[in-house]
PDB file of C-alpha atoms in Angstrom:
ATOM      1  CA  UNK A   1      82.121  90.613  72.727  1.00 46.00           C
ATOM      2  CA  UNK A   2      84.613  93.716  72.461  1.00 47.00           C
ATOM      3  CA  UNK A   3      87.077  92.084  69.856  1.00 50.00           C
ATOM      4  CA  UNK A   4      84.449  90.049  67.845  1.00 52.00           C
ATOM      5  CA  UNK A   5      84.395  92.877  65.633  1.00 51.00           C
ATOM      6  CA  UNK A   6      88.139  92.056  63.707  1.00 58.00           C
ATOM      7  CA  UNK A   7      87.772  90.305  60.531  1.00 66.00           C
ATOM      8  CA  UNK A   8      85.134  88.427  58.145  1.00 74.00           C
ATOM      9  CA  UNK A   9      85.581  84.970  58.605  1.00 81.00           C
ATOM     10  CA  UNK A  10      87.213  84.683  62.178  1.00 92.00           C
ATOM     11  CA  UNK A  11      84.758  82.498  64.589  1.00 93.00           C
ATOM     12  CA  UNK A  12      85.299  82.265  68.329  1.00 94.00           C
ATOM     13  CA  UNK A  13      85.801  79.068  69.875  1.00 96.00           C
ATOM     14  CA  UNK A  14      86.771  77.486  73.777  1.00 97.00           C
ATOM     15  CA  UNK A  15      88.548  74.468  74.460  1.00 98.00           C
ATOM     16  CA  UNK A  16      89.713  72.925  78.100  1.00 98.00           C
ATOM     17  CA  UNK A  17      92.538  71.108  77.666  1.00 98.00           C
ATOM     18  CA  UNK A  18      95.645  70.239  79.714  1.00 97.00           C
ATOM     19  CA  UNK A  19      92.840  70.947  82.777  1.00 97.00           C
ATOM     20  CA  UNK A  20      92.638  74.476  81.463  1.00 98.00           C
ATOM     21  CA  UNK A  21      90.168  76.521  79.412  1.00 98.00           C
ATOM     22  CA  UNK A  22      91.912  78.585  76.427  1.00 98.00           C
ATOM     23  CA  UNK A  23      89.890  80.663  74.038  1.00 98.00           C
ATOM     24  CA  UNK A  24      90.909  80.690  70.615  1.00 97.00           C
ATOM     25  CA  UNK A  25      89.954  82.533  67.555  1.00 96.00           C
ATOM     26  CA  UNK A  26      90.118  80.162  64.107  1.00 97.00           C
ATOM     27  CA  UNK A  27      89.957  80.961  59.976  1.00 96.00           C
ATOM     28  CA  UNK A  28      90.584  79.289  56.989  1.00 96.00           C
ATOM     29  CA  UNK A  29      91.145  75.905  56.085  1.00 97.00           C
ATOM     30  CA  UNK A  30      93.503  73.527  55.547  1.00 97.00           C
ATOM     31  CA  UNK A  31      97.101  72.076  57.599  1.00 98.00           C
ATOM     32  CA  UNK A  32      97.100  73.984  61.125  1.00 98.00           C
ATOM     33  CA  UNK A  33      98.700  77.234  61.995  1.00 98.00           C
ATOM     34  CA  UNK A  34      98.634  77.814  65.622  1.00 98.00           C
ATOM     35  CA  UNK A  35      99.881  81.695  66.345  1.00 98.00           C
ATOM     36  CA  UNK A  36     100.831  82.276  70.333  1.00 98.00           C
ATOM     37  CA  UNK A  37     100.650  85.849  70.963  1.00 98.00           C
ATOM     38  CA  UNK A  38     103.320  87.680  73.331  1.00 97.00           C
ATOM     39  CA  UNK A  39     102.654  89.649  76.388  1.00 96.00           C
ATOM     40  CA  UNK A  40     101.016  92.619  77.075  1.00 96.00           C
ATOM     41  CA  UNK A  41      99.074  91.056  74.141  1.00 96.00           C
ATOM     42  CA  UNK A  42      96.235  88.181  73.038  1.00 97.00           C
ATOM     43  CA  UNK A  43      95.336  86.628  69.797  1.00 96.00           C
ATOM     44  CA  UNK A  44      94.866  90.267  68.591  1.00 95.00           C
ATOM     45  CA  UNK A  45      98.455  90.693  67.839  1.00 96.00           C
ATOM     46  CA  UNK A  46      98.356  88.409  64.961  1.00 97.00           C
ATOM     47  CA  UNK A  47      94.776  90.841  63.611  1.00 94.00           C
ATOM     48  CA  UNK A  48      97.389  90.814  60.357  1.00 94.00           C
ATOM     49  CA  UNK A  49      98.301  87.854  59.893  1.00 97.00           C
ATOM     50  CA  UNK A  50      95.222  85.713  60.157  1.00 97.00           C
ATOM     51  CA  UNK A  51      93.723  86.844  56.731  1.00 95.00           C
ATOM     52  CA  UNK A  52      96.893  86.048  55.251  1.00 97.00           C
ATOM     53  CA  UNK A  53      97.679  82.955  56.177  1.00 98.00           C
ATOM     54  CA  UNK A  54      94.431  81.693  55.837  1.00 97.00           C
ATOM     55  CA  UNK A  55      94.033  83.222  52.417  1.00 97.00           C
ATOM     56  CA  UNK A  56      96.828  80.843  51.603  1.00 98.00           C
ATOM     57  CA  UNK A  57      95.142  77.765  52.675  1.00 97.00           C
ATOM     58  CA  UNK A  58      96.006  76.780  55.769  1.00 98.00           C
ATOM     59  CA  UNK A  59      93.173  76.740  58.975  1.00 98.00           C
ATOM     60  CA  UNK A  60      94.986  79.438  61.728  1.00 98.00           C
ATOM     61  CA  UNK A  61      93.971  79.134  65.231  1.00 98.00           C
ATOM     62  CA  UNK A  62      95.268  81.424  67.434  1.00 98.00           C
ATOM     63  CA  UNK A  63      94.467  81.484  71.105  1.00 98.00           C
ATOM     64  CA  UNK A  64      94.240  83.197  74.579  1.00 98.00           C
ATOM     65  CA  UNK A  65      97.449  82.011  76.332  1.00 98.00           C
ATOM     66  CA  UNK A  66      96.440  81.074  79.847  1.00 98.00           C
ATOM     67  CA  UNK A  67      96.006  84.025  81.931  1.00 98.00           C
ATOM     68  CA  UNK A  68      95.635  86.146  79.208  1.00 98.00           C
ATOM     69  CA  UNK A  69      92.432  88.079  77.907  1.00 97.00           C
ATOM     70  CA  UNK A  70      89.362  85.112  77.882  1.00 96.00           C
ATOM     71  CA  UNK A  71      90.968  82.214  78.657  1.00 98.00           C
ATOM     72  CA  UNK A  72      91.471  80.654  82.198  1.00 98.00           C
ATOM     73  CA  UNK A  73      93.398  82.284  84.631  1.00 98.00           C
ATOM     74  CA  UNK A  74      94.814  79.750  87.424  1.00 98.00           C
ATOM     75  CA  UNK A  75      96.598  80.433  90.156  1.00 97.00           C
ATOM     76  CA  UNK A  76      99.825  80.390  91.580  1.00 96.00           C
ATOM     77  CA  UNK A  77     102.654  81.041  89.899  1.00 96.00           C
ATOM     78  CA  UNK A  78     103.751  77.845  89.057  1.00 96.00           C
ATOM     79  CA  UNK A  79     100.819  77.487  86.741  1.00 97.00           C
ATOM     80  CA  UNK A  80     103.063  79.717  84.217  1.00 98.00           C
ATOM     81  CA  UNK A  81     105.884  77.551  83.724  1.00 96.00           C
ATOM     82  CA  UNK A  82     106.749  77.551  80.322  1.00 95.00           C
ATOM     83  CA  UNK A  83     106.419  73.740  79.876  1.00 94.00           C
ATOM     84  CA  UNK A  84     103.085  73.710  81.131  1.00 97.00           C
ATOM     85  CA  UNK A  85     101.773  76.327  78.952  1.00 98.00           C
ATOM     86  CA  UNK A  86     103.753  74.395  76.290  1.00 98.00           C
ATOM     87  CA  UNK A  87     101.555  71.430  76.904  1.00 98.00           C
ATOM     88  CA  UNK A  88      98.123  73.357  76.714  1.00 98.00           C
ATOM     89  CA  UNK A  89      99.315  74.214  73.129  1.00 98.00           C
ATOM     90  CA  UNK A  90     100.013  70.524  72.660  1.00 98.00           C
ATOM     91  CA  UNK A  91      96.473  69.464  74.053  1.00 98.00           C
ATOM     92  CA  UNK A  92      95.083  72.006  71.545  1.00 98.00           C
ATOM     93  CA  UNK A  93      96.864  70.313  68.471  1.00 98.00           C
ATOM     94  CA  UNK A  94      95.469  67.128  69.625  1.00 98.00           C
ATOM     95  CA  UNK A  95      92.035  68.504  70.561  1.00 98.00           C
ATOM     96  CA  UNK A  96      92.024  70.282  66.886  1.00 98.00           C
ATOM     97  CA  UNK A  97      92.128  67.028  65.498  1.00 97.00           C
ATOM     98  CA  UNK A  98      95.356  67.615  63.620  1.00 97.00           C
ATOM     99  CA  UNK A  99      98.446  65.446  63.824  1.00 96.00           C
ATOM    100  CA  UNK A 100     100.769  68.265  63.918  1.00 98.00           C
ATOM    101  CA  UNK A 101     100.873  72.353  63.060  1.00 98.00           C
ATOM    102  CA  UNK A 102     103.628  74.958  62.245  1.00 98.00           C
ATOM    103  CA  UNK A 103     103.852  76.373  65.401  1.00 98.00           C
ATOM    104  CA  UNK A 104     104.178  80.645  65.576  1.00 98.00           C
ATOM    105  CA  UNK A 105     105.066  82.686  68.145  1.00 98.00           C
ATOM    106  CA  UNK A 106     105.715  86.122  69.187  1.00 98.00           C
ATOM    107  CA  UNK A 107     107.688  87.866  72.660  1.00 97.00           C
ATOM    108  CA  UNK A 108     106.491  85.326  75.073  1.00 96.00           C
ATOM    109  CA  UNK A 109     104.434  82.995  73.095  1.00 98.00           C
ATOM    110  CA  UNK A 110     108.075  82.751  71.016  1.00 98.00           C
ATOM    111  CA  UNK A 111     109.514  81.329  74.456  1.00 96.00           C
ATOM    112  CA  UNK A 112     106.411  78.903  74.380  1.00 98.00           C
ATOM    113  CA  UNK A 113     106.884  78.141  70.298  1.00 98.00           C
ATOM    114  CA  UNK A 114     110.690  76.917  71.561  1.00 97.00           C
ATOM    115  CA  UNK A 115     109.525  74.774  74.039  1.00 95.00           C
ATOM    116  CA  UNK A 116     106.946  73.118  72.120  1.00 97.00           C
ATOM    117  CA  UNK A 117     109.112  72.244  69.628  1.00 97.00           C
ATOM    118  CA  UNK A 118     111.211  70.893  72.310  1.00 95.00           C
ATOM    119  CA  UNK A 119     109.328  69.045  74.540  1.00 94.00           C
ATOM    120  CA  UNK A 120     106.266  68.333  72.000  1.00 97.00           C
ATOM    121  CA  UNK A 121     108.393  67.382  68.702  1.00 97.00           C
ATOM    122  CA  UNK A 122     105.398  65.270  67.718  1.00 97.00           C
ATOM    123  CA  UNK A 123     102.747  67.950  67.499  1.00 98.00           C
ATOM    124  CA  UNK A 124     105.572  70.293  65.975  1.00 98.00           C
ATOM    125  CA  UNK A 125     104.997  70.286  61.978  1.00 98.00           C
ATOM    126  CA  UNK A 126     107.846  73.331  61.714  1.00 98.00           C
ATOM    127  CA  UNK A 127     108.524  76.470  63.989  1.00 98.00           C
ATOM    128  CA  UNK A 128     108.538  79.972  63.242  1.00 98.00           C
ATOM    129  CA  UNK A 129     109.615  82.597  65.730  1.00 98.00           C
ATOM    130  CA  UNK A 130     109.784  86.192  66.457  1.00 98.00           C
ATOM    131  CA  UNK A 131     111.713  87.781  68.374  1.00 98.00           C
ATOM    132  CA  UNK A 132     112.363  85.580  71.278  1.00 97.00           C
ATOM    133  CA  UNK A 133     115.204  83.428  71.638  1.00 95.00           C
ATOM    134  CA  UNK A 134     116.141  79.825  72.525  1.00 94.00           C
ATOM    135  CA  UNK A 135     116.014  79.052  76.114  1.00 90.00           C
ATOM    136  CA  UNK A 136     119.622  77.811  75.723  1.00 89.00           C
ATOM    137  CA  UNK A 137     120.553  81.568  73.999  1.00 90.00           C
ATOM    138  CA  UNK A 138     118.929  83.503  76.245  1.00 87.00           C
ATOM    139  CA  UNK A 139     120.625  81.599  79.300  1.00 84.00           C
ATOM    140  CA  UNK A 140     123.971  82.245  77.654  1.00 86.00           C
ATOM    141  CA  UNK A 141     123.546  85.673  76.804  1.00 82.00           C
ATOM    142  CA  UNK A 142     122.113  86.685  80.300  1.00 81.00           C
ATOM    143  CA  UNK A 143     125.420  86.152  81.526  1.00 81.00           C
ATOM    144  CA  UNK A 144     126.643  89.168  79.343  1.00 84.00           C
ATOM    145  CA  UNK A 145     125.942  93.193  80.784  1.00 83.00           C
ATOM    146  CA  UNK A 146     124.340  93.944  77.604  1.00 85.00           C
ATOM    147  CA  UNK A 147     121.802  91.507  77.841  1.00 87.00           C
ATOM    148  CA  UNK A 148     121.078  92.317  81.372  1.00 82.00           C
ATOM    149  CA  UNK A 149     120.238  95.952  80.971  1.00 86.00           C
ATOM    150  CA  UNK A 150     118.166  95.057  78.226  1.00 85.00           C
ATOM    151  CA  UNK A 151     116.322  92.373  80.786  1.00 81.00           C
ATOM    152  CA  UNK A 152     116.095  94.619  83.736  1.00 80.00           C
ATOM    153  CA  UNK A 153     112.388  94.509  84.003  1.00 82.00           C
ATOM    154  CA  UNK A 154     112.179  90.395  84.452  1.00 81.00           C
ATOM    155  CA  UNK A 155     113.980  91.262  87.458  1.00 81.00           C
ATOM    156  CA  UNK A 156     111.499  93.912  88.375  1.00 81.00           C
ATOM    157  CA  UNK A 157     108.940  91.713  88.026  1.00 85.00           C
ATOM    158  CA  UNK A 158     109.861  89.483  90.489  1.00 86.00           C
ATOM    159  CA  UNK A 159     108.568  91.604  93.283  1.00 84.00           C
ATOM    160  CA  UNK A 160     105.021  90.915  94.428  1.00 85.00           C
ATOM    161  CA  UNK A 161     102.169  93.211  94.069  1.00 88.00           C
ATOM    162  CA  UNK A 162     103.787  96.152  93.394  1.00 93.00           C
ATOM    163  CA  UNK A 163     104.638  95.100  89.159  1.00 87.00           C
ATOM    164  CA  UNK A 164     100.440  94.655  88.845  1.00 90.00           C
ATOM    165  CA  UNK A 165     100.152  98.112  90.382  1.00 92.00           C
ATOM    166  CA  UNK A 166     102.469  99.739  88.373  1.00 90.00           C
ATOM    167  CA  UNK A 167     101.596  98.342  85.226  1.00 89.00           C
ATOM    168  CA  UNK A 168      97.712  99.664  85.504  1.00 93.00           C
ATOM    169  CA  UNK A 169      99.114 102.790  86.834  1.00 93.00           C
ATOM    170  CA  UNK A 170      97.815 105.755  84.704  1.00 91.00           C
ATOM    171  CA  UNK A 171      95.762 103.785  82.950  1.00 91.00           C
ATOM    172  CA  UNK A 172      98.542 101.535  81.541  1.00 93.00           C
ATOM    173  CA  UNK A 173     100.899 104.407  80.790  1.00 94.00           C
ATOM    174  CA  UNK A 174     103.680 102.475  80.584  1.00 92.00           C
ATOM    175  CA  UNK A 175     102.403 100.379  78.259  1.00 94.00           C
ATOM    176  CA  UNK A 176     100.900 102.776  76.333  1.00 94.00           C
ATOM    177  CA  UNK A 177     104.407 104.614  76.153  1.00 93.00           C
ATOM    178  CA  UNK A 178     105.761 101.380  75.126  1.00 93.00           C
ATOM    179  CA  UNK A 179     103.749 100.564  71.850  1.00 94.00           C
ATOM    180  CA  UNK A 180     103.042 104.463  71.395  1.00 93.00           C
ATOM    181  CA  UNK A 181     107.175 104.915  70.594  1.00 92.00           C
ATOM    182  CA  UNK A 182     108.884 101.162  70.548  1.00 92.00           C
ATOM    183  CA  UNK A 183     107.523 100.337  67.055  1.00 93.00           C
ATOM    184  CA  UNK A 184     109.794 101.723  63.963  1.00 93.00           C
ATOM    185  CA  UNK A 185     106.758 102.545  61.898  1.00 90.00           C
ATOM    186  CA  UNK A 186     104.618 105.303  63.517  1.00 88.00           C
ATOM    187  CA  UNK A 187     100.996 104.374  64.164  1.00 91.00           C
ATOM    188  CA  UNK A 188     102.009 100.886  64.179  1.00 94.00           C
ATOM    189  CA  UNK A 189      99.477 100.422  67.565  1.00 95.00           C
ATOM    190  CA  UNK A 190      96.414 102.791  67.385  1.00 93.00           C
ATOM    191  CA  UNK A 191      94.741 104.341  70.092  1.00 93.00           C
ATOM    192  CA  UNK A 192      92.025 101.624  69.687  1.00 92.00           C
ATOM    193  CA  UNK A 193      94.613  98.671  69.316  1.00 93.00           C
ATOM    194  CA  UNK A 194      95.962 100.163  72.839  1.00 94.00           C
ATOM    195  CA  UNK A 195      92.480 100.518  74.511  1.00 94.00           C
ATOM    196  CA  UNK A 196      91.571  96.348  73.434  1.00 94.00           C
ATOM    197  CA  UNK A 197      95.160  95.911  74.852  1.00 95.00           C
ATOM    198  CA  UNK A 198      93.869  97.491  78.284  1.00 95.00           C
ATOM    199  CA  UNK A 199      91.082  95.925  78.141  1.00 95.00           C
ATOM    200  CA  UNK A 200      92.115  92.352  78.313  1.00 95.00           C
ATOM    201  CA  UNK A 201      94.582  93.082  80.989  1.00 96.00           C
ATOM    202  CA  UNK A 202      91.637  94.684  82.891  1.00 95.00           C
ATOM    203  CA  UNK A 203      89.891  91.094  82.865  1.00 96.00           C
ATOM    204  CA  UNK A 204      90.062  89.798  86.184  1.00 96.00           C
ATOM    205  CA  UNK A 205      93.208  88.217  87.801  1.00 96.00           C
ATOM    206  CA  UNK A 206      94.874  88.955  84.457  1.00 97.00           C
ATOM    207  CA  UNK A 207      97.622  91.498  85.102  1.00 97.00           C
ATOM    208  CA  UNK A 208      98.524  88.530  88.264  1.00 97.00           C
ATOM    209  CA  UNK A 209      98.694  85.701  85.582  1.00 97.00           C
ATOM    210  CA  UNK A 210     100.326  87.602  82.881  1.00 97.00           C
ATOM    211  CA  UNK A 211     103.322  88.622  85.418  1.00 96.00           C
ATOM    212  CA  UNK A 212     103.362  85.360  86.732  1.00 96.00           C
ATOM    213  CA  UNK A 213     104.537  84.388  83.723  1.00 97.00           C
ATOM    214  CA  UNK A 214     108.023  86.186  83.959  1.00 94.00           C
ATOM    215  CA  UNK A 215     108.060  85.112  87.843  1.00 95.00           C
ATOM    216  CA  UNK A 216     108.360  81.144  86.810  1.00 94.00           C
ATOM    217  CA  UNK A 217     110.976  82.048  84.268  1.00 89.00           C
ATOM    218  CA  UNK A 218     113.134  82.984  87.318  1.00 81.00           C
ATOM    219  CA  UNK A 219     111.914  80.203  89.820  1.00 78.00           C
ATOM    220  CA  UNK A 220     113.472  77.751  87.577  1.00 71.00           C
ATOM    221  CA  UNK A 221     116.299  75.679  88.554  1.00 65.00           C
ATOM    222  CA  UNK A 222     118.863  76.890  85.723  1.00 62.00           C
ATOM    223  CA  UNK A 223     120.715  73.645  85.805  1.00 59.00           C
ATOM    224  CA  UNK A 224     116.926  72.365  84.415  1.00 59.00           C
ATOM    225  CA  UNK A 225     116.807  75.337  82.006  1.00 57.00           C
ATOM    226  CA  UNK A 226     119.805  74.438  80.365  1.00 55.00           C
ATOM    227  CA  UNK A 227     119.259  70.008  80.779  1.00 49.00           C
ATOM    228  CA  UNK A 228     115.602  71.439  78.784  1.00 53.00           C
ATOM    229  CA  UNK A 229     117.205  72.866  76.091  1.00 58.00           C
ATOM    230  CA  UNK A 230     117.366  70.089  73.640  1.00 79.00           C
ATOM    231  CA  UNK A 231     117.718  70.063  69.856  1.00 87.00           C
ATOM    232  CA  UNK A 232     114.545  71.693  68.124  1.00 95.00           C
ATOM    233  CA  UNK A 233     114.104  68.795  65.448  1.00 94.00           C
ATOM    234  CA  UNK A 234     111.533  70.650  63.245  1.00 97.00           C
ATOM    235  CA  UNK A 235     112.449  73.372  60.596  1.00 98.00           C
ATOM    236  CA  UNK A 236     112.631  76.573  62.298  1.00 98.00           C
ATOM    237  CA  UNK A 237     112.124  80.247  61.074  1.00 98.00           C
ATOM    238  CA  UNK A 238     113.721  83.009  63.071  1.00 98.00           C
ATOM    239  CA  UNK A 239     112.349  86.398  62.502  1.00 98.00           C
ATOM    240  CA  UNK A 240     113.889  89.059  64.146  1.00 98.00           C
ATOM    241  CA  UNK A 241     113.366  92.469  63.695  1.00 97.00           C
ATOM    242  CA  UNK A 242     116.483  94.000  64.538  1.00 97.00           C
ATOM    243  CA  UNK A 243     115.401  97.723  66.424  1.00 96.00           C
ATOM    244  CA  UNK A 244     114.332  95.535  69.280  1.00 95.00           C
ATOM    245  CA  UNK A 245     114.450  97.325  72.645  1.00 93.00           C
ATOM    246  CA  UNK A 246     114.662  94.293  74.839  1.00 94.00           C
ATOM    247  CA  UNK A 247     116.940  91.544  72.850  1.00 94.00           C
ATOM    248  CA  UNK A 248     119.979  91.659  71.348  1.00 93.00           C
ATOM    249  CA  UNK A 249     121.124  90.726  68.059  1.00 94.00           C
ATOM    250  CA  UNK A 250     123.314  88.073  69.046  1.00 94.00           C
ATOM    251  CA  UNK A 251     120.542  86.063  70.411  1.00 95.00           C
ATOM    252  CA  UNK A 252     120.549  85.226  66.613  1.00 96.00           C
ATOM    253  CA  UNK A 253     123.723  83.445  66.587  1.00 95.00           C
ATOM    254  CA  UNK A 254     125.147  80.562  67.647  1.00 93.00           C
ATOM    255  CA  UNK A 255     122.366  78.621  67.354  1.00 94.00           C
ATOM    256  CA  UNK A 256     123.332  75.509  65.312  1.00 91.00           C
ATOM    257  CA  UNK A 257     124.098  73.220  68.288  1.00 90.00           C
ATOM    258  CA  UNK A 258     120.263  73.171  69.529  1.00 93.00           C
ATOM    259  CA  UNK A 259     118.980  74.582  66.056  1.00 95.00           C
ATOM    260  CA  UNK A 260     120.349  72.759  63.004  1.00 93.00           C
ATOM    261  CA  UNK A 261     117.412  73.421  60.710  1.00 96.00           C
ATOM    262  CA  UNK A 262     117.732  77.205  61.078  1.00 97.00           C
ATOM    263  CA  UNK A 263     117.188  80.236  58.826  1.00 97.00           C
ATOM    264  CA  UNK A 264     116.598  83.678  60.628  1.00 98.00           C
ATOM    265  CA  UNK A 265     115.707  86.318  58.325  1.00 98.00           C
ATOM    266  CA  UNK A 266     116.396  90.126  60.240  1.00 97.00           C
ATOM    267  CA  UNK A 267     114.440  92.800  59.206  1.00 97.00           C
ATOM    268  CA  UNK A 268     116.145  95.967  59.268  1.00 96.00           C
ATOM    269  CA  UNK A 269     113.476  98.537  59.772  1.00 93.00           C
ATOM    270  CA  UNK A 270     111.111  96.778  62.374  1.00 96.00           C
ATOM    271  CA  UNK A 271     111.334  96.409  66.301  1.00 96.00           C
ATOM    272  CA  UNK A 272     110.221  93.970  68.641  1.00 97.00           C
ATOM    273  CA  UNK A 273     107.218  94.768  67.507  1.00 97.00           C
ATOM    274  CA  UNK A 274     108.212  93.178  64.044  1.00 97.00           C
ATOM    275  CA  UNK A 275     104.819  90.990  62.559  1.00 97.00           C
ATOM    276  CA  UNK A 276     102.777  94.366  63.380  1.00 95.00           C
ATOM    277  CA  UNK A 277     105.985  96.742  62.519  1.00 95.00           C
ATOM    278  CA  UNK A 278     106.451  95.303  59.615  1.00 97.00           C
ATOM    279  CA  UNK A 279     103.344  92.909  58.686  1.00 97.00           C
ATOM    280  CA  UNK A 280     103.940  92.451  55.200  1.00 97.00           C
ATOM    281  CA  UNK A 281     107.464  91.229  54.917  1.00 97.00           C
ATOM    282  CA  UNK A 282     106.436  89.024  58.150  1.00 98.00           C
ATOM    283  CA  UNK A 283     103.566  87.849  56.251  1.00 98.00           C
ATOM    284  CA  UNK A 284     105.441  86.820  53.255  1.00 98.00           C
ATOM    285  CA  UNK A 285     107.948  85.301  54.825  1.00 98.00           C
ATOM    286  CA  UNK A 286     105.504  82.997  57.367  1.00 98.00           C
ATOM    287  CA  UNK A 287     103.633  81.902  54.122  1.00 98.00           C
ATOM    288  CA  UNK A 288     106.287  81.164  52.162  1.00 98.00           C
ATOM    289  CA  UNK A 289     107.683  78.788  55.305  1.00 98.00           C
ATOM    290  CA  UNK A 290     104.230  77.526  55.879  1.00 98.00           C
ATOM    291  CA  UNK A 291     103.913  76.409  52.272  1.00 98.00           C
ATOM    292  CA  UNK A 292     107.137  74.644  52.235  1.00 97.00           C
ATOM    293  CA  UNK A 293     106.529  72.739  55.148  1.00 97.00           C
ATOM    294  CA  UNK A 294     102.555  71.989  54.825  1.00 93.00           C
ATOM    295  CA  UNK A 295     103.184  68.039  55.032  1.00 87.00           C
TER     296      UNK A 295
END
């Protein structure tokens, strides 16, 4: 297939579970590290982290959310509520044969990492996270105007239709913008990285199911939002790169109530972009936290 080429070692792999089929990619050996990529991505986004983290010891699976790239693509928009995605990562623990993982995730699959840990705390080793914030943060700071212009486009999204259309518009020009001039360190997404990026949103029903996504987000009750947002029992790692386009710093703070195992590390000099902006400090810092929590 078109991304088989990445790395030595990686094998290809597809699993139904939670009445789904995911694809997932898998290296290395050793206690599980399950990466969820954000959107408009796929496993790819974590092309630097794999090696490392499996050069360390640990076995790294990192799938195809639903709707995304090679995995399953149901419909209906209430397929992409967050805790049923969060349960196909679950079923994937389980269907691993592994008692538990550090769970790692990215943009959206950082939303998912949160509520795994939260509604999943048995499958949930220790979380890592970058750049996205607690469902209980993210409610509160939504409330605030800087917040909201930084959000404007889950609004946007709402509409029907007309989000699919513009986002293939010039062949994905606005996405292309996006990684072409978001990240802090130039080249950051190459032309090629970009065209495997169009590619899996090309895949049928794909740009439908990776929108949907932000449409369940808003067709939740927030009253059940915020009764969802429990403690996250397992040691968390927040990563946030701090030139981030779309969330504000102070989605950092304030966390300890629903958080109390918490370190956040910023990185200065990275976006939202931040384990491909800046992959080697993100690298160190997820096998450092990986090694301290490997039982």
């Amino acid at each position: 297939m078109w991304d088989d080429y990445l790395l030595d070692g990686v094998s290809h792999h597809e699993a139904i579970v939670n009445g789904v089929r995911l694809h997932y990619v898998e290296a290395g050996a050793g206690p599980l590290v399950v990466l969820l990529h954000g959107f408009p991505e796929f496993w790819y986004s974590w092309r630097r982290q794999i090696p490392a983290l499996a050069a360390a010891g640990f076995r790294v699976v990192a799938p195809d959310m639903r709707g995304y790239n090679r995995s399953e693509k149901p419909p209906g928009v209430a397929s992409y509520r967050a805790a049923t995605v969060a349960a196909d990562i679950a079923a994937l623990i389980r269907h691993l044969g592994a008692e538990n993982a550090l769970v790692v995730g990215h943009d959206w699959g950082g939303a998912i990492a949160w509520t795994v840990a939260i509604n999943h705390p048995d499958v949930t080793r220790a979380l890592a996270v970058c750049n996205a914030p607690h469902p209980a943060a993210m409610l509160r700071e939504l409330r605030t105007p800087a917040q909201l212009r930084k959000s404007w486009y889950i609004f946007a999204f709402q509409l029907p239709v007309l989000p699919e259309l513009l986002f293939k518009a010039g062949k994905y020009a606005a996405m292309r913008r996006t990684m072409e001039h978001d990240p802090v360190r130039p080249g950051t997404f190459s032309k090629r990285d970009i065209g495997y990026y169009r590619t899996a949103m090309d895949q049928p029903g794909a740009r439908t199911a990776t929108i949907n996504y932000y449409r369940a987000l808003l067709r939740q009750d927030p009253r059940r939002v915020s009764a969802q947002a429990n403690l996250v029992a397992a040691p968390t790692l927040l990563i946030w790169g701090e030139c981030d386009n779309y969330l504000g710093l102070s989605l950092t703070e304030g966390l300890e109530p629903w958080v109390p195992y918490l370190r956040v590390e910023r990185v200065p000099d990275a976006s939202h972009w931040v384990a491909q902006d800046a992959p080697e400090r993100v690298n160190t810092l997820l096998v450092a936290f990986a090694q301290e929590h490997q039982h």
